[in-house]
Each structure stands twice: as C-alpha cells, then as structure tokens.
JSON list of C-alpha atoms in Angstrom, two decimals:
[
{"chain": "A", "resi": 9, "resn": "UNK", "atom": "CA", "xyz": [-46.72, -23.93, -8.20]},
{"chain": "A", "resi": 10, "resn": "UNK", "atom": "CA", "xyz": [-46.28, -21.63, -11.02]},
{"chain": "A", "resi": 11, "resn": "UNK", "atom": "CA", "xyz": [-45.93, -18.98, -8.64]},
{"chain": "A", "resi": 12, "resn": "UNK", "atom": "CA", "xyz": [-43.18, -20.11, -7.19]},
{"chain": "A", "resi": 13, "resn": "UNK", "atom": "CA", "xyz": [-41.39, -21.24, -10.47]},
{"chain": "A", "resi": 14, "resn": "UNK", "atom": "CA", "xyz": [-41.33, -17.88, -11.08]},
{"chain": "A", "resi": 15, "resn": "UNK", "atom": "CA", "xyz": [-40.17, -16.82, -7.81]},
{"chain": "A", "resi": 16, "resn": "UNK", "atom": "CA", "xyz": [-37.32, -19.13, -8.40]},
{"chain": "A", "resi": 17, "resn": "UNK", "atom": "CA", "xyz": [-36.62, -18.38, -11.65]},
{"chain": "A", "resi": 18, "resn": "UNK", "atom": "CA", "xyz": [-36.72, -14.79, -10.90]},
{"chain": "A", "resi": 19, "resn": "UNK", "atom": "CA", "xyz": [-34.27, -15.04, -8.31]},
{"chain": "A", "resi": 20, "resn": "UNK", "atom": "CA", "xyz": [-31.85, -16.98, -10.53]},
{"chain": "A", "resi": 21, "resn": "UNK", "atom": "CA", "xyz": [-31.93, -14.77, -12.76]},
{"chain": "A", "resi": 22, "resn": "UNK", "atom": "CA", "xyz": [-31.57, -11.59, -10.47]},
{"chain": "A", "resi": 23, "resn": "UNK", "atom": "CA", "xyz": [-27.97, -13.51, -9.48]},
{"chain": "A", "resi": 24, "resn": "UNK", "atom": "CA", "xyz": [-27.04, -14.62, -12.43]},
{"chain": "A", "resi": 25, "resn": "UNK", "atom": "CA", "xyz": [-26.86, -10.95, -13.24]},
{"chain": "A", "resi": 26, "resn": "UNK", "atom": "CA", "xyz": [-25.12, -9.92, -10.45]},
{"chain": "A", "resi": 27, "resn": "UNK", "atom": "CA", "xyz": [-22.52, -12.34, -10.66]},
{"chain": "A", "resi": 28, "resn": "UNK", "atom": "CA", "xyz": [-21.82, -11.68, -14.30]},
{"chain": "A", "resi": 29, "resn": "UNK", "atom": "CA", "xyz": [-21.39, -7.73, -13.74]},
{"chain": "A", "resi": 30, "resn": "UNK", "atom": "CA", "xyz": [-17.62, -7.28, -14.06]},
{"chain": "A", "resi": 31, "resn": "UNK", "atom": "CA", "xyz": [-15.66, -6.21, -11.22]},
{"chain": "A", "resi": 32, "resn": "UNK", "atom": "CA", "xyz": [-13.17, -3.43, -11.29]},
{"chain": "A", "resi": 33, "resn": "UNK", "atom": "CA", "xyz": [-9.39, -4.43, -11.12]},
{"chain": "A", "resi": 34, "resn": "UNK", "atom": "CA", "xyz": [-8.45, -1.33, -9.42]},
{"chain": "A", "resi": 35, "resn": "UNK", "atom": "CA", "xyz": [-6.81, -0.76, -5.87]},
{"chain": "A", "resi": 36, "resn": "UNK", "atom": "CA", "xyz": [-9.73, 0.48, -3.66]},
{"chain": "A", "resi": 37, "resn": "UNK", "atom": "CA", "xyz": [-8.76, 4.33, -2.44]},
{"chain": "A", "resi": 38, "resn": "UNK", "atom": "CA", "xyz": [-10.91, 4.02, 0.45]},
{"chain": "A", "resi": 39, "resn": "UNK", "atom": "CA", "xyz": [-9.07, 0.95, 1.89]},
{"chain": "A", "resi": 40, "resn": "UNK", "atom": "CA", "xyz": [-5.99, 2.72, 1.34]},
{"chain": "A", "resi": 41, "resn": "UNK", "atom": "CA", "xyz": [-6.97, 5.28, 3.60]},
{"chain": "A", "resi": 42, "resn": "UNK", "atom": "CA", "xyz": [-8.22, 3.20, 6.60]},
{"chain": "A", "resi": 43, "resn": "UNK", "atom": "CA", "xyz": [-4.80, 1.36, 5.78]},
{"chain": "A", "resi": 44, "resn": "UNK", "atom": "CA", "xyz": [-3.23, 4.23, 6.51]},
{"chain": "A", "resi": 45, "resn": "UNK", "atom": "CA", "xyz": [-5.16, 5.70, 9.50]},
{"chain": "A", "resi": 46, "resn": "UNK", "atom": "CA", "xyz": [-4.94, 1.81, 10.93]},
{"chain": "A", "resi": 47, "resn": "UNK", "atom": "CA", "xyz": [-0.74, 2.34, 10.91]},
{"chain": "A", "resi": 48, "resn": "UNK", "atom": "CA", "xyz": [-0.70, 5.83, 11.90]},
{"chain": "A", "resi": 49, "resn": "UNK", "atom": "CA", "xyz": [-3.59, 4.74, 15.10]},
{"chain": "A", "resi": 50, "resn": "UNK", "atom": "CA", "xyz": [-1.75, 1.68, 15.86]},
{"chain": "A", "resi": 51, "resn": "UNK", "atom": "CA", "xyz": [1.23, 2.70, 17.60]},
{"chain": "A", "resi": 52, "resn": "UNK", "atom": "CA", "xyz": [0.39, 6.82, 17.94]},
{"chain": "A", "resi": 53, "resn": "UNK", "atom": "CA", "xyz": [3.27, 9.33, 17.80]},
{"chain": "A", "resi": 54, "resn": "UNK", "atom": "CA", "xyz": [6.87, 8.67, 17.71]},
{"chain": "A", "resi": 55, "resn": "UNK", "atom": "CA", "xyz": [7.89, 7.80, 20.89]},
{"chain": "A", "resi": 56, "resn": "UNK", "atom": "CA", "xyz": [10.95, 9.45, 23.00]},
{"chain": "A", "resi": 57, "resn": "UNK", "atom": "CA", "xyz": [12.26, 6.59, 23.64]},
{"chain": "A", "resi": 58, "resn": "UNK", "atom": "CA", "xyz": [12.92, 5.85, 20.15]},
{"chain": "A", "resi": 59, "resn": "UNK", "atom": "CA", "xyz": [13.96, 9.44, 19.48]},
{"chain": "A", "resi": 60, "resn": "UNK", "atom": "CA", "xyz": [17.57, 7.90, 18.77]},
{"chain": "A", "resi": 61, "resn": "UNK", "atom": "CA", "xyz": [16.49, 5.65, 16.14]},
{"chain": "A", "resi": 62, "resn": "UNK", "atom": "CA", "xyz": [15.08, 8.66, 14.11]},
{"chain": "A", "resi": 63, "resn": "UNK", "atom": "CA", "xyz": [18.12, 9.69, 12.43]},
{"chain": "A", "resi": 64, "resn": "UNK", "atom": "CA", "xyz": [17.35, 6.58, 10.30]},
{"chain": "A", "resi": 65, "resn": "UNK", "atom": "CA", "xyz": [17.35, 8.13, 6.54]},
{"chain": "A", "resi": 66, "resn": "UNK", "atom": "CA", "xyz": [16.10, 5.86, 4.36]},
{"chain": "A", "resi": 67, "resn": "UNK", "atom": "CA", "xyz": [15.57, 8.02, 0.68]},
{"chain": "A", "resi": 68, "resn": "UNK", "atom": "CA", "xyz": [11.49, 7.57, -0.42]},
{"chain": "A", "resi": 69, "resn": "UNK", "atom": "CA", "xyz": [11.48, 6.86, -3.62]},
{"chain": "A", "resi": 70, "resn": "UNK", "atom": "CA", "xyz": [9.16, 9.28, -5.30]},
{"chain": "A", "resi": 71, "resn": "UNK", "atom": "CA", "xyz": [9.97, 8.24, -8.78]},
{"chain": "A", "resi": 72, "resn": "UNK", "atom": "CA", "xyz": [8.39, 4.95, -8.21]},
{"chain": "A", "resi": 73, "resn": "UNK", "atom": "CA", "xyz": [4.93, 6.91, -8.47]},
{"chain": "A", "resi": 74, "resn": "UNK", "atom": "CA", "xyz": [5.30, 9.42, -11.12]},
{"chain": "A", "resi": 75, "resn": "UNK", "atom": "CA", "xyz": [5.15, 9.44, -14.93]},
{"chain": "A", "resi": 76, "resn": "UNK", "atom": "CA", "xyz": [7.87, 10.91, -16.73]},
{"chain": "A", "resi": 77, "resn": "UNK", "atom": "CA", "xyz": [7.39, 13.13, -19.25]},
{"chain": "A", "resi": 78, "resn": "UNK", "atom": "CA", "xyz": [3.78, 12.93, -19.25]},
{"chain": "A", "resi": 79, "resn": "UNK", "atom": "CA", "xyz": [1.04, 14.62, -17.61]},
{"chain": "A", "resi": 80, "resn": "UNK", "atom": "CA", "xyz": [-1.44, 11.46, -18.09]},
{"chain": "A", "resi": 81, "resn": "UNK", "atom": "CA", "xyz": [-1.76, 9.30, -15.81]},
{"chain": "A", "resi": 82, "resn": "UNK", "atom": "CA", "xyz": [0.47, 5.64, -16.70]},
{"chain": "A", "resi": 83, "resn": "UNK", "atom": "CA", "xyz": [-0.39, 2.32, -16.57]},
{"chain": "A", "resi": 84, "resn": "UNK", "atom": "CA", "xyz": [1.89, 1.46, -14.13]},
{"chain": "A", "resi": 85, "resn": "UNK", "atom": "CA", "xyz": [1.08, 3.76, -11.77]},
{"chain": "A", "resi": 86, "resn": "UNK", "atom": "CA", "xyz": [-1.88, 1.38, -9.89]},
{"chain": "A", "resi": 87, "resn": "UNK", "atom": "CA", "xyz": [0.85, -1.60, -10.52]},
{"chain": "A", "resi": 88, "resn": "UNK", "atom": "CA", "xyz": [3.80, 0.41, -8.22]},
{"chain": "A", "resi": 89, "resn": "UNK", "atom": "CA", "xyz": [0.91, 1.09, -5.09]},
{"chain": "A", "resi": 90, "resn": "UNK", "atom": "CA", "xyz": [-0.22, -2.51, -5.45]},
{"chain": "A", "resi": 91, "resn": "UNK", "atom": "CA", "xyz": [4.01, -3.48, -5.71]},
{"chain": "A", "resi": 92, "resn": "UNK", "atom": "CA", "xyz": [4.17, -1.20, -2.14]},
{"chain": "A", "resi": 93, "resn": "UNK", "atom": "CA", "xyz": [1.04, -3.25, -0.93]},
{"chain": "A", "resi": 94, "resn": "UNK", "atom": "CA", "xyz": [3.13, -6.48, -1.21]},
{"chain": "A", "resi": 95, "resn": "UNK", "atom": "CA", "xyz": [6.18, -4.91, -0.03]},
{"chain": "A", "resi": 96, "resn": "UNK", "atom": "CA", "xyz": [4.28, -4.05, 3.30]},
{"chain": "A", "resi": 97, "resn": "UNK", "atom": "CA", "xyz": [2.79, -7.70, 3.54]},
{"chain": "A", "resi": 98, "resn": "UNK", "atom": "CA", "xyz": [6.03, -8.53, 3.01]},
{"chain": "A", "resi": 99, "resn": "UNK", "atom": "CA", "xyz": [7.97, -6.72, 5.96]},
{"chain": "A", "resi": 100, "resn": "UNK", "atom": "CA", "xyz": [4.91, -7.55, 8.28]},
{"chain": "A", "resi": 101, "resn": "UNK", "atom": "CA", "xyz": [5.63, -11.32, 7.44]},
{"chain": "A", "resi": 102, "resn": "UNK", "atom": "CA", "xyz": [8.07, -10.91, 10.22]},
{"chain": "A", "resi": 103, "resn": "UNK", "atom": "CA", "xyz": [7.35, -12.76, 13.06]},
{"chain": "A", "resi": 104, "resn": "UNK", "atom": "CA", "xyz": [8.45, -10.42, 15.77]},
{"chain": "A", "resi": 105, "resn": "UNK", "atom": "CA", "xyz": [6.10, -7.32, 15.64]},
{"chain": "A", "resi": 106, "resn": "UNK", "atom": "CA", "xyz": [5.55, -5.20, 18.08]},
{"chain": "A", "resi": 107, "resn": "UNK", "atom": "CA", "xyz": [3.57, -6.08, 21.03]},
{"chain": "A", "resi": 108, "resn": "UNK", "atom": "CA", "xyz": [3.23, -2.49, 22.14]},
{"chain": "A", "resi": 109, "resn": "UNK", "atom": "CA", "xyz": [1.04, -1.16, 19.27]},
{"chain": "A", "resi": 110, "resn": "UNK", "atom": "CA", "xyz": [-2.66, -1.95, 19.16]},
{"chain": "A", "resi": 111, "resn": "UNK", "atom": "CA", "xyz": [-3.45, -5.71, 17.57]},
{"chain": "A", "resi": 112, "resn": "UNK", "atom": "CA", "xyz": [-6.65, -5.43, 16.79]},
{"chain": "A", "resi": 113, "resn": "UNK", "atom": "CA", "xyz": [-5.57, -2.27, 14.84]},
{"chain": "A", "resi": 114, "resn": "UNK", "atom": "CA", "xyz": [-2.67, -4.17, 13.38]},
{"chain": "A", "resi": 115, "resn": "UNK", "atom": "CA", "xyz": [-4.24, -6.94, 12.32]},
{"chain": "A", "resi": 116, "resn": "UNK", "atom": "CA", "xyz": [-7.17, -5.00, 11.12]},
{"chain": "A", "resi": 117, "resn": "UNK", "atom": "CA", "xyz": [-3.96, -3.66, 8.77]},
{"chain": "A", "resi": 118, "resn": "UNK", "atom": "CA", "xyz": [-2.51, -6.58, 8.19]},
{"chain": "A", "resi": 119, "resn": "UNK", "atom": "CA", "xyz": [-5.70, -7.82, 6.60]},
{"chain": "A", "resi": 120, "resn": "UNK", "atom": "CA", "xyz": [-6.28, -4.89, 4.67]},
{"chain": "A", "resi": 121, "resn": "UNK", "atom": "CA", "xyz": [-3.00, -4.85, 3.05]},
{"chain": "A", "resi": 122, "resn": "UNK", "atom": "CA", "xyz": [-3.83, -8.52, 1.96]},
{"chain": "A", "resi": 123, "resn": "UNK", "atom": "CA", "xyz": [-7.26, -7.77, 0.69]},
{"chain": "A", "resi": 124, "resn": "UNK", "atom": "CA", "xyz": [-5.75, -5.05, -1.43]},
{"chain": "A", "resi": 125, "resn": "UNK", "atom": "CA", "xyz": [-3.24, -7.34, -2.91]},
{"chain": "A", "resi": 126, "resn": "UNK", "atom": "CA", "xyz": [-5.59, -10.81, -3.12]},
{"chain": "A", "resi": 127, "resn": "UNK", "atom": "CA", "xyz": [-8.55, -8.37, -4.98]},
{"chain": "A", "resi": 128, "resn": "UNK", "atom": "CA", "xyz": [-5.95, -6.91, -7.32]},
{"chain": "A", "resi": 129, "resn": "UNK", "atom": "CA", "xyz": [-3.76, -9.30, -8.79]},
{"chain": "A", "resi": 130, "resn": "UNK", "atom": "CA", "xyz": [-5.99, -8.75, -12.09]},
{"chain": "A", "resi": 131, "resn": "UNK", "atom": "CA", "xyz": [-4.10, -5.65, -13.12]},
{"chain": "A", "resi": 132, "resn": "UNK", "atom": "CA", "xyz": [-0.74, -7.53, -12.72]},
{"chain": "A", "resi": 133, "resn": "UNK", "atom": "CA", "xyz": [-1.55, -9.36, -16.03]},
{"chain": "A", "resi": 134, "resn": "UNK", "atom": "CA", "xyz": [-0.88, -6.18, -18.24]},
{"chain": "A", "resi": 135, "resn": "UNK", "atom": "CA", "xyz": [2.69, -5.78, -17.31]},
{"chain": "A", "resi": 136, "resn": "UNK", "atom": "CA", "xyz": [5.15, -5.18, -19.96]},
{"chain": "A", "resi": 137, "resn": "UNK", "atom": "CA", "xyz": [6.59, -1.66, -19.82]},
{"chain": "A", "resi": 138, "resn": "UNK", "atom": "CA", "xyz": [10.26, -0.81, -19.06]},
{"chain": "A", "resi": 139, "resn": "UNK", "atom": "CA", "xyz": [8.39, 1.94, -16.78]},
{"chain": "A", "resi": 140, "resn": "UNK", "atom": "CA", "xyz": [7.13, -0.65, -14.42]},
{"chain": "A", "resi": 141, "resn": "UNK", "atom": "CA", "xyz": [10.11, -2.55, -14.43]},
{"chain": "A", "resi": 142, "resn": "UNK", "atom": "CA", "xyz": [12.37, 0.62, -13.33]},
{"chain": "A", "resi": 143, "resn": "UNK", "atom": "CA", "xyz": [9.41, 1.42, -10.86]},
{"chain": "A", "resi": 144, "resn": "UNK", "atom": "CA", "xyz": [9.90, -2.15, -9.28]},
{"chain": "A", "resi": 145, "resn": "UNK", "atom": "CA", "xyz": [13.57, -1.64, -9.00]},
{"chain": "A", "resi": 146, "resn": "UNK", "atom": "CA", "xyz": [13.38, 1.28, -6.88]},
{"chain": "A", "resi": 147, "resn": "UNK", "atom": "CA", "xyz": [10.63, 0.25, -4.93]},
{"chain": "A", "resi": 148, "resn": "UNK", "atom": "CA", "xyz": [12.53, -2.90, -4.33]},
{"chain": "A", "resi": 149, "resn": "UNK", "atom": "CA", "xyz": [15.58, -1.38, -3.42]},
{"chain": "A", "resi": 150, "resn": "UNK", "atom": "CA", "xyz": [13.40, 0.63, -0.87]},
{"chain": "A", "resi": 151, "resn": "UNK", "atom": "CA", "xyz": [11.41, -1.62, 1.02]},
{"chain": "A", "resi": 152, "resn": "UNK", "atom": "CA", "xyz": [15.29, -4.12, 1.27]},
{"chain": "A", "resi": 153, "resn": "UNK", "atom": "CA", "xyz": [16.63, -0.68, 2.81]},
{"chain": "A", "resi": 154, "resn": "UNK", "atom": "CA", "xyz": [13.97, -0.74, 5.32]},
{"chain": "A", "resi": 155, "resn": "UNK", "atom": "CA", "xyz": [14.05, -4.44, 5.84]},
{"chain": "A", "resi": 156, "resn": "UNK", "atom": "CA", "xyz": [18.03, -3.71, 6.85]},
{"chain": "A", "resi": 157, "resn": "UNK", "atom": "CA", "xyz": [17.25, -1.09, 9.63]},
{"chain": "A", "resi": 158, "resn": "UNK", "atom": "CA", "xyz": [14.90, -4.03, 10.98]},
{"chain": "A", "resi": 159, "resn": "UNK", "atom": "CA", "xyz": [17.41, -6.36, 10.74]},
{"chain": "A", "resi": 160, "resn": "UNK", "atom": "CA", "xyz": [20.21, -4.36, 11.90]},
{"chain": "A", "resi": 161, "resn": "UNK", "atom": "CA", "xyz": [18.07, -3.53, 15.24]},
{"chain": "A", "resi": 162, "resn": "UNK", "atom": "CA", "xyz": [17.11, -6.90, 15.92]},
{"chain": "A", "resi": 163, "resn": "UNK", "atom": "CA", "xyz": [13.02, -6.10, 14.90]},
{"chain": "A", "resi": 164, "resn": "UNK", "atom": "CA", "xyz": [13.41, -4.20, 17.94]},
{"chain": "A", "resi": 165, "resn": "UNK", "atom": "CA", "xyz": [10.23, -2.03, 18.72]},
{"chain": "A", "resi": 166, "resn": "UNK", "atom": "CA", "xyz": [11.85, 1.45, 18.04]},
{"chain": "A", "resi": 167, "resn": "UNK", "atom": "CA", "xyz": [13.30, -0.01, 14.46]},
{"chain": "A", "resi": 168, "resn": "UNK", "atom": "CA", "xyz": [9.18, -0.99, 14.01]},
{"chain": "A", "resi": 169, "resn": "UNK", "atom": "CA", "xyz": [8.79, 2.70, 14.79]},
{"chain": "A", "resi": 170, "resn": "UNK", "atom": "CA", "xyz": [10.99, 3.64, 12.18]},
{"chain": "A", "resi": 171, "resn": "UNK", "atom": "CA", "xyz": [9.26, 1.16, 9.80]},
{"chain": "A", "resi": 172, "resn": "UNK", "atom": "CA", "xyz": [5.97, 2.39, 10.96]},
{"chain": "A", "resi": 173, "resn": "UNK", "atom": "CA", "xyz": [6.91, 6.21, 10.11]},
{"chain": "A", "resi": 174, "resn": "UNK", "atom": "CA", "xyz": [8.20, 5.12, 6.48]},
{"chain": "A", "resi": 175, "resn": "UNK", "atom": "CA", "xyz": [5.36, 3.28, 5.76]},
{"chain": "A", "resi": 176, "resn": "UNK", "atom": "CA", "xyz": [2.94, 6.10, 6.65]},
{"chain": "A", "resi": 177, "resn": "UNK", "atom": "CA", "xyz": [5.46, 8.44, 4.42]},
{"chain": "A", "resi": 178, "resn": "UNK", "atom": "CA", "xyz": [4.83, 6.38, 1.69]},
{"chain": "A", "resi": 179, "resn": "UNK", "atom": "CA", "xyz": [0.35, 5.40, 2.11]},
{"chain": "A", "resi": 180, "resn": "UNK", "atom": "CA", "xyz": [0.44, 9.40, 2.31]},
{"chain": "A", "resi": 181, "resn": "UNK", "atom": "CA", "xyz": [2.36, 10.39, -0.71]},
{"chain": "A", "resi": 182, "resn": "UNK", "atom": "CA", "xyz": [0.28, 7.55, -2.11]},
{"chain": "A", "resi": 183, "resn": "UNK", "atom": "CA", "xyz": [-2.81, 9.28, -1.03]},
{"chain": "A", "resi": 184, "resn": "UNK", "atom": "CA", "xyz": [-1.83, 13.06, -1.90]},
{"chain": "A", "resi": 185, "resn": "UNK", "atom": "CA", "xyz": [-0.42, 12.04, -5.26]},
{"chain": "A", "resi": 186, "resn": "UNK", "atom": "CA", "xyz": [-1.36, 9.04, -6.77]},
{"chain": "A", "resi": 187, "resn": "UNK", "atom": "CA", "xyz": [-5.62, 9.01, -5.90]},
{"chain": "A", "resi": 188, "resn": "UNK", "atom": "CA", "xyz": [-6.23, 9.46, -9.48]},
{"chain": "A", "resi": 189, "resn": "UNK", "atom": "CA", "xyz": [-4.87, 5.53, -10.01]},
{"chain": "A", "resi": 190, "resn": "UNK", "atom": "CA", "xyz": [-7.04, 4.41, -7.36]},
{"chain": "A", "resi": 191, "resn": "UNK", "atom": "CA", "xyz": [-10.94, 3.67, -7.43]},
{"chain": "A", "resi": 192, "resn": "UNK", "atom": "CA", "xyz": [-12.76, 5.98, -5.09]},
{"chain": "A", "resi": 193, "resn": "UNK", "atom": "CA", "xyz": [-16.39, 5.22, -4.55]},
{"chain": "A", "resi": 194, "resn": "UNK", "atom": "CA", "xyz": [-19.06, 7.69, -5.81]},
{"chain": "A", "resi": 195, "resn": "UNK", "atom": "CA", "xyz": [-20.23, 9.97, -3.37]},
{"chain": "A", "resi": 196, "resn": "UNK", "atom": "CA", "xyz": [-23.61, 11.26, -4.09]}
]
C-alpha cells in the first residue's frame, strides 16, 4: 500500500513538473521548413501550361522582415512571419484549391500553417511598436495583391501556381533571413 502511494505520488509529481515547465512562444523553424518543402512538393515545378500566368509581378515585400537601422534582431520580427502564417491560412481559406497538387501534402500544409499560428498567438500580446504596425501594412497590402491575381483568374489552377511560387518566395526569404527569430531545436 505504501508502495504504491508512492508510486502515485511520484508520478504526480513527475507531471506536475512537466506541465508547469514553461513553453516557448516562438514560431518553430523546423515546421517552417517542412511548411515550405510541403508547398514546394505539393504541386512540383511550374508548369508550361501556366507559363502565361508567370508574368504575374507581385513586389515581395522585404521590408516586412528587416530591422531598420539596427543590426539586432527586433521584436517584431517573429510577429511579421507569424502575420505571413495567417496571411497563408488566410488565402488557403478559399474553397476552390487545386485538385491537381498532392492533398495529403496540402493538407499536411494546411495544418502546419495552423499549428504555427494556434501555438503562437502568445507573442501577439507584446505588440505595441510603430515597427510592427508598418510591417503589417505591407504585409497586408501583399498577401490582398496576391488574393487579386486569384480573384482576377477565377482561383484557376495556374493563378494557384502563381500563389504557390509567391508563397515559397516568401517561407524562403523567411528561412535564409529571418532563422535567427525562429526557435530551432538543439542539435547535439
């Protein structure tokens, strides 16, 4: 009996620290990867017949993900990825996507990109720089650019292609120049 008192209380105890450990409110760098590699997979390269629907130019807007006039890193930095994270769930909220890319892979994306955004919502409650607001703006302005070309080609599959090639624009500039704002597990 005492034995397994212990036991018991042991184990309680054992999960009552584990459950108390904070977690990190930080965009996961690994997920943004596979979120990336899922998109680029998905759908594979460009195709021909969309060749005519890649004169598209929609401008990426870069200064949504640096700092100004600082080398350091800025708070708002994690906030404008996790504002492109809900841009993407956003355009995706569509309800005619391509039935020519892989769905698995899609919706292996899909639920990814709403991971991201459910697990970070934490760091949202630190806003209050004119930074981040000027970051939204653009990033806005962006993603309603993109939303047009959908819109304007009746969420035709080649307009998805164009999305598809934005979007894996922006995950890699994400990637190649933001990783410092994103948490990276340890590799030992």
């Amino acid at each position: 009996m005492t034995l397994q008192t212990v036991t018991w209380m042991s184990a309680f105890l054992c999960l009552a620290q584990v459950c108390s450990m904070p977690m990190p409110c930080q965009l996961q760098g690994q997920l943004v990867r596979i979120t990336h590699n899922l998109l680029r997979d998905m759908g594979g390269h460009f195709p021909l017949e969309c060749m005519q629907d890649n004169n598209v130019f929609i401008a990426f807007p870069a200064t949504a993900f640096t700092t100004s006039g600082a080398p350091q890193l800025s708070s708002s930095d994690p906030k404008a990825i996790y504002e492109t994270l809900k841009n993407i769930d956003t355009l995706f909220g569509a309800d005619d996507l391509p039935t020519k890319w892989d769905q698995r892979k899609l919706e292996n994306f899909l639920n990814i990109v709403y991971r991201q955004i459910e697990e970070s919502k934490c760091m949202m409650g630190s806003v209050n720089t004119c930074d981040y607001l000027v970051r939204v703006k653009v990033l806005k302005t962006y993603f309603r650019n993109i939303a047009a070309v959908l819109k304007e080609k009746n969420f035709s599959y080649c307009a998805w292609e164009v999305v598809r090639k934005e979007l894996l624009y922006s995950l890699q500039f994400i990637l190649e120049h933001n990783s410092d704002s994103l948490l990276w597990a340890k590799r030992t």
